[in-house]
Coordinates of C-alpha atoms in Angstrom, one line a residue:
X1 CA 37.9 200.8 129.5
X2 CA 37.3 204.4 129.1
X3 CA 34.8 205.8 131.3
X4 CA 32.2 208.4 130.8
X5 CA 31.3 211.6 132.4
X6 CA 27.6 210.6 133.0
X7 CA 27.1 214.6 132.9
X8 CA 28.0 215.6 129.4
X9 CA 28.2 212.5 127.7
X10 CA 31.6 212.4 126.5
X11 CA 34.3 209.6 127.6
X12 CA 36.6 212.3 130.5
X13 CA 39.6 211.2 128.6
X14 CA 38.6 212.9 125.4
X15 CA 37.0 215.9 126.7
X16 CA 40.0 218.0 125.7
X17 CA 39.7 216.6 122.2
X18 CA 38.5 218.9 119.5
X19 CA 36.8 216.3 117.2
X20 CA 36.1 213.3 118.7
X21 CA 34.2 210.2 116.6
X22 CA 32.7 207.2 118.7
X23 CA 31.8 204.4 117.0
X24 CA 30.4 205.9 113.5
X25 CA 28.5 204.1 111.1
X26 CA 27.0 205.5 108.2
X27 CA 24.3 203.8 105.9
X28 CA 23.3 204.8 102.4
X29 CA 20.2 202.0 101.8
X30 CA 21.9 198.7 102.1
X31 CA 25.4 200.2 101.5
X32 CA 27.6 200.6 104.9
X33 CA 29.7 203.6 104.0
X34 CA 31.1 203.8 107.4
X35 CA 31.5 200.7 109.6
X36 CA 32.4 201.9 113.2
X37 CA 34.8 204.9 113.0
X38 CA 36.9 205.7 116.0
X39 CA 38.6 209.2 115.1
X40 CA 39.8 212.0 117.6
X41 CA 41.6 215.3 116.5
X42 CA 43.2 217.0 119.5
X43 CA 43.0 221.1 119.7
X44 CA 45.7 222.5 117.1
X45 CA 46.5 219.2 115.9
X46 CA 46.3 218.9 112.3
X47 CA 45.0 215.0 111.0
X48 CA 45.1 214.4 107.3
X49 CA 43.0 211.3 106.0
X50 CA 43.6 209.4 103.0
X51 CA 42.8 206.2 101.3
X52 CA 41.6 205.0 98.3
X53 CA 38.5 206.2 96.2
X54 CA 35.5 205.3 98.2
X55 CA 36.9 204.3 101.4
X56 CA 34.7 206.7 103.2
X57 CA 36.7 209.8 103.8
X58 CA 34.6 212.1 102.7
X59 CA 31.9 210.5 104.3
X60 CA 33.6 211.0 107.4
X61 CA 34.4 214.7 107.4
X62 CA 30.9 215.6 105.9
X63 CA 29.5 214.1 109.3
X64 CA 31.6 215.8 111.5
X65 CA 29.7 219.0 110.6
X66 CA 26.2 217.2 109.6
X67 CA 26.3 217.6 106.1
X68 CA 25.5 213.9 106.2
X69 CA 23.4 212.5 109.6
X70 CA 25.6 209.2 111.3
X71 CA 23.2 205.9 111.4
X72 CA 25.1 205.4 114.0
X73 CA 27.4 207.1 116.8
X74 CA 28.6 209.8 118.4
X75 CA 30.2 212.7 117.5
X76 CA 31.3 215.5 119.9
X77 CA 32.9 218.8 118.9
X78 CA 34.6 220.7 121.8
X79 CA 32.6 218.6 123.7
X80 CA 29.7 220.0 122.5
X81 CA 27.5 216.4 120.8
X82 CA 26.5 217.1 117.2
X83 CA 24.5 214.1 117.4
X84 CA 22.4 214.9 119.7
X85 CA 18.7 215.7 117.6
X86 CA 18.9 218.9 119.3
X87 CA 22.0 219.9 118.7
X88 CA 21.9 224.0 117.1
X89 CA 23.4 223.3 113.7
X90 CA 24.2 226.6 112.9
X91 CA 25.9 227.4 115.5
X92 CA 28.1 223.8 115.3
X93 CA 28.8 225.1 111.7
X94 CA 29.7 228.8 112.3
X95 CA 32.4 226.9 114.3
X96 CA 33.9 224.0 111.8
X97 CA 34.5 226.1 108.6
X98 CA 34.4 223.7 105.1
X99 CA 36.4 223.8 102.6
X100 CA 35.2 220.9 99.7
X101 CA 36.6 220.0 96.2
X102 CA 34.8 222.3 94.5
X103 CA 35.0 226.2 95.3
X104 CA 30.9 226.4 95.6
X105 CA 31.8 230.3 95.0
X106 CA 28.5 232.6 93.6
X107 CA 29.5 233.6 90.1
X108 CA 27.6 236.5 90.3
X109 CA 29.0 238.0 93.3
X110 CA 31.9 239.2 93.1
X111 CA 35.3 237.6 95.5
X112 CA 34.2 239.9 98.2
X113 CA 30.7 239.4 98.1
X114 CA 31.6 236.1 98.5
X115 CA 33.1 236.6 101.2
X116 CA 30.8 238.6 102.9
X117 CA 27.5 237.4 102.8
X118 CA 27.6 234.3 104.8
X119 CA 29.4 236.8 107.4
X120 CA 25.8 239.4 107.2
X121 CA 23.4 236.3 107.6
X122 CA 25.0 234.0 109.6
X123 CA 27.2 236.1 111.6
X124 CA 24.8 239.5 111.5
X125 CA 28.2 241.4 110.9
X126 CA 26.9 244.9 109.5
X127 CA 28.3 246.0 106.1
X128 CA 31.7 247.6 107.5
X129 CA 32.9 244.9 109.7
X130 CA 32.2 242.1 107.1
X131 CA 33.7 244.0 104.6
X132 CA 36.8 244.0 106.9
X133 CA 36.9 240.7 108.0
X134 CA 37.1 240.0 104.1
X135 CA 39.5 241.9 103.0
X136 CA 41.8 240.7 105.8
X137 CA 41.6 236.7 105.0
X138 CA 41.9 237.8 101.2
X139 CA 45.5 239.2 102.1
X140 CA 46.1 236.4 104.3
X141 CA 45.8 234.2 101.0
X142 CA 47.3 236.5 99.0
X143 CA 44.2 238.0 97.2
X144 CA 43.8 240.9 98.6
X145 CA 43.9 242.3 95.0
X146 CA 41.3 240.1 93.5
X147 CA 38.6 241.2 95.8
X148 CA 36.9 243.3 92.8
X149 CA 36.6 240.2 90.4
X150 CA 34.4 237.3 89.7
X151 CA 34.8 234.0 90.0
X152 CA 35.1 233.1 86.1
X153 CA 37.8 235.4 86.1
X154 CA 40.2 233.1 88.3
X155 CA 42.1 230.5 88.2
X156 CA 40.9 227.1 89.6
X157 CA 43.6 227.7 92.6
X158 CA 42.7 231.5 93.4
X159 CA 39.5 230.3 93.7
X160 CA 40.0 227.4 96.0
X161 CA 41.9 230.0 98.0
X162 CA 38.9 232.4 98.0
X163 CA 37.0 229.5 99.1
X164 CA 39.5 229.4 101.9
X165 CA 39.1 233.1 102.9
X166 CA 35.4 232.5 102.9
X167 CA 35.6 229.9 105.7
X168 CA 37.7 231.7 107.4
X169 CA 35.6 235.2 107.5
X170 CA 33.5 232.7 109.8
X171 CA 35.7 232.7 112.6
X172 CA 36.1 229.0 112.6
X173 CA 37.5 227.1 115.5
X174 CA 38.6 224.5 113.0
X175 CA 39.0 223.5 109.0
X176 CA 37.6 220.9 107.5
X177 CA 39.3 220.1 104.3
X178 CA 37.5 217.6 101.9
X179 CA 40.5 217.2 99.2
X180 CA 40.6 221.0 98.2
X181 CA 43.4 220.5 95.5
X182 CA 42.0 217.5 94.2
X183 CA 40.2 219.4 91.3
X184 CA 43.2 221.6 90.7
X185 CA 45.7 221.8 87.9
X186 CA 48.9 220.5 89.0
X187 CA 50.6 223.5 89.0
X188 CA 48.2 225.4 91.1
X189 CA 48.2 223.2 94.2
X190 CA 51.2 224.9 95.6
X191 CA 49.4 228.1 96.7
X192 CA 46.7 226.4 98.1
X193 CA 49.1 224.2 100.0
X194 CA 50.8 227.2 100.9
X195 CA 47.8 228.3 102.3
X196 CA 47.0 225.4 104.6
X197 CA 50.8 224.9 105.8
X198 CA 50.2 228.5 107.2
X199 CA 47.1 228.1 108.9
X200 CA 48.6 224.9 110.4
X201 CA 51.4 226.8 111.2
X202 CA 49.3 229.6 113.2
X203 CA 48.0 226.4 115.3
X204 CA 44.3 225.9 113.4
X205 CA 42.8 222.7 114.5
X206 CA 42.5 220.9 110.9
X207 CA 40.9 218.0 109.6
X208 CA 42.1 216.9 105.9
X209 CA 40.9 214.9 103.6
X210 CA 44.1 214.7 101.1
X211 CA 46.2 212.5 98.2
X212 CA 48.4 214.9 99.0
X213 CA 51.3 212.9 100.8
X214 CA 54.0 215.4 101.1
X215 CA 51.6 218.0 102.6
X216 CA 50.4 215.1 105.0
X217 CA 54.0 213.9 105.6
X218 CA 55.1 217.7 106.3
X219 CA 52.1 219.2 108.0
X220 CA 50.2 216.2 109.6
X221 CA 50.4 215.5 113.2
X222 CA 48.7 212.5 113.1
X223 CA 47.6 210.1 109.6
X224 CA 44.8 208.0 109.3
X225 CA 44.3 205.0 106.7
X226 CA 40.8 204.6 105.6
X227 CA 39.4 201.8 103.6
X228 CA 36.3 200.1 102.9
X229 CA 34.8 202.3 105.8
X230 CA 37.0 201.2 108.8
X231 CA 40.1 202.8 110.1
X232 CA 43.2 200.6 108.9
X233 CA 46.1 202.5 110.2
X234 CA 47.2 205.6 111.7
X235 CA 49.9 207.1 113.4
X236 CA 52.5 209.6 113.0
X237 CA 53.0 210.2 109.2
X238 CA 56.5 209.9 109.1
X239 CA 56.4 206.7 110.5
X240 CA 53.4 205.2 108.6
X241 CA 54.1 206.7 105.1
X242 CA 57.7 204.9 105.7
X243 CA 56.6 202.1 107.5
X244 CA 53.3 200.9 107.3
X245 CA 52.6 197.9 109.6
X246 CA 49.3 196.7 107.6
X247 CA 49.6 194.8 104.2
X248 CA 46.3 196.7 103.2
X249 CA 48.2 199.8 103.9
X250 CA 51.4 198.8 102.1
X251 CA 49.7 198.0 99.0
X252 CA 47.8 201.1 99.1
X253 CA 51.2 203.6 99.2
X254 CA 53.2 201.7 97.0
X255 CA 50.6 203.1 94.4
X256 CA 50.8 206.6 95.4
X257 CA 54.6 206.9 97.0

């Protein structure tokens, strides 16, 4: 049994976790989206999620950062409890940067606008510093030229990728990704991939929500199987992308393998 630190809270043998999900439930009216999810995401460790449509994936990463409130459970960032009613939301979310399926860019603002505005409210960065905060995540996602030009004027992968720089003008401690590629043409997932390989590479704690295999196979430290709102599998990707141990899981690759 794990025991608990009766001072924070949190079980002592996750306190070094990063992300760390007790026992999550989620209700939307009668439907249980999430049915007692048990999830932790160690410091620098990068843990892709996948499964099939409406298994609760999403679900999952939106409540990490609140975006959706848990019916039930606990979630602690760097030990910090999100859960807890009085937990300051803004500052949990200046810390767990988003990135969703859609770029949620301002069209009339241009890229570096974009990038800077969260950075003046939020952050209360004056004009100079957010400007170059900005322009230094636009050349880490190989933008740096684009910062002039709106949104309608990209492609659906530069603008994933500003979407990126955004959340990373924040100063995140971690990404949350919830499928960025999956409203991408196929030949523009690359650079976004690209993108996230490096950040992982840099030693970003990162949270993905992906159909992406190869990236999860390459990148992942640790893969977790959702569906039907439980946790079905998860391990080491190499090991469960070639050798599932659950039919539910088996069935599930051979569709996407």
């Amino acid at each position: 049994m794990t025991t608990t630190d009766a001072t924070q809270g949190a079980p002592a043998a996750r306190d070094a976790a990063a992300i760390d999900v007790q026992d999550l439930h989620k209700h939307f009216g009668e439907n249980e989206v999430l049915k007692g999810i048990d999830v932790q995401v160690a410091r620098g460790e990068v843990v892709c999620v996948i499964g099939p449509s409406g298994s609760g994936k999403s679900t999952l990463l939106r409540c990490v950062n609140l975006l959706e409130v848990p019916t039930i459970g606990r979630i602690f960032v760097e030990g910090v409890e999100v859960t807890d009613p009085d937990v300051d939301i803004d500052a949990l979310r200046s810390r767990t940067g988003m990135v969703f399926q859609q770029f949620n860019l301002f069209p009339h603002m241009t890229v570096l606008q974009n990038l800077c505005i969260s950075q003046r409210k939020v952050r209360k960065r004056g004009k100079e510093e957010s400007v170059e905060v900005a322009r230094r995540n636009l050349a880490k996602v190989g933008l740096a030229e684009k910062e002039s030009a709106y949104p309608a004027h990209l492609s659906g992968g530069q603008q994933q990728r500003v979407a990126i720089a955004r959340a990373l003008s924040m100063d995140p401690d971690m990404m949350l990704f919830d499928e960025p590629t999956s409203a991408l043409d196929p030949e523009l997932v690359g650079d976004v991939l690209a993108v996230m390989k490096d950040l992982a590479a840099e030693g970003m704690t990162m949270m993905v929500v992906t159909h992406e295999m190869g990236f999860a196979r390459e990148v992942g430290d640790k893969l977790v199987f959702m569906d039907d709102g439980v946790v079905v599998e998860e391990g080491l990707p190499s090991v469960v992308l070639s050798d599932p141990q659950h039919e539910r899981t088996r069935a599930f690759l051979s569709k996407v393998l």
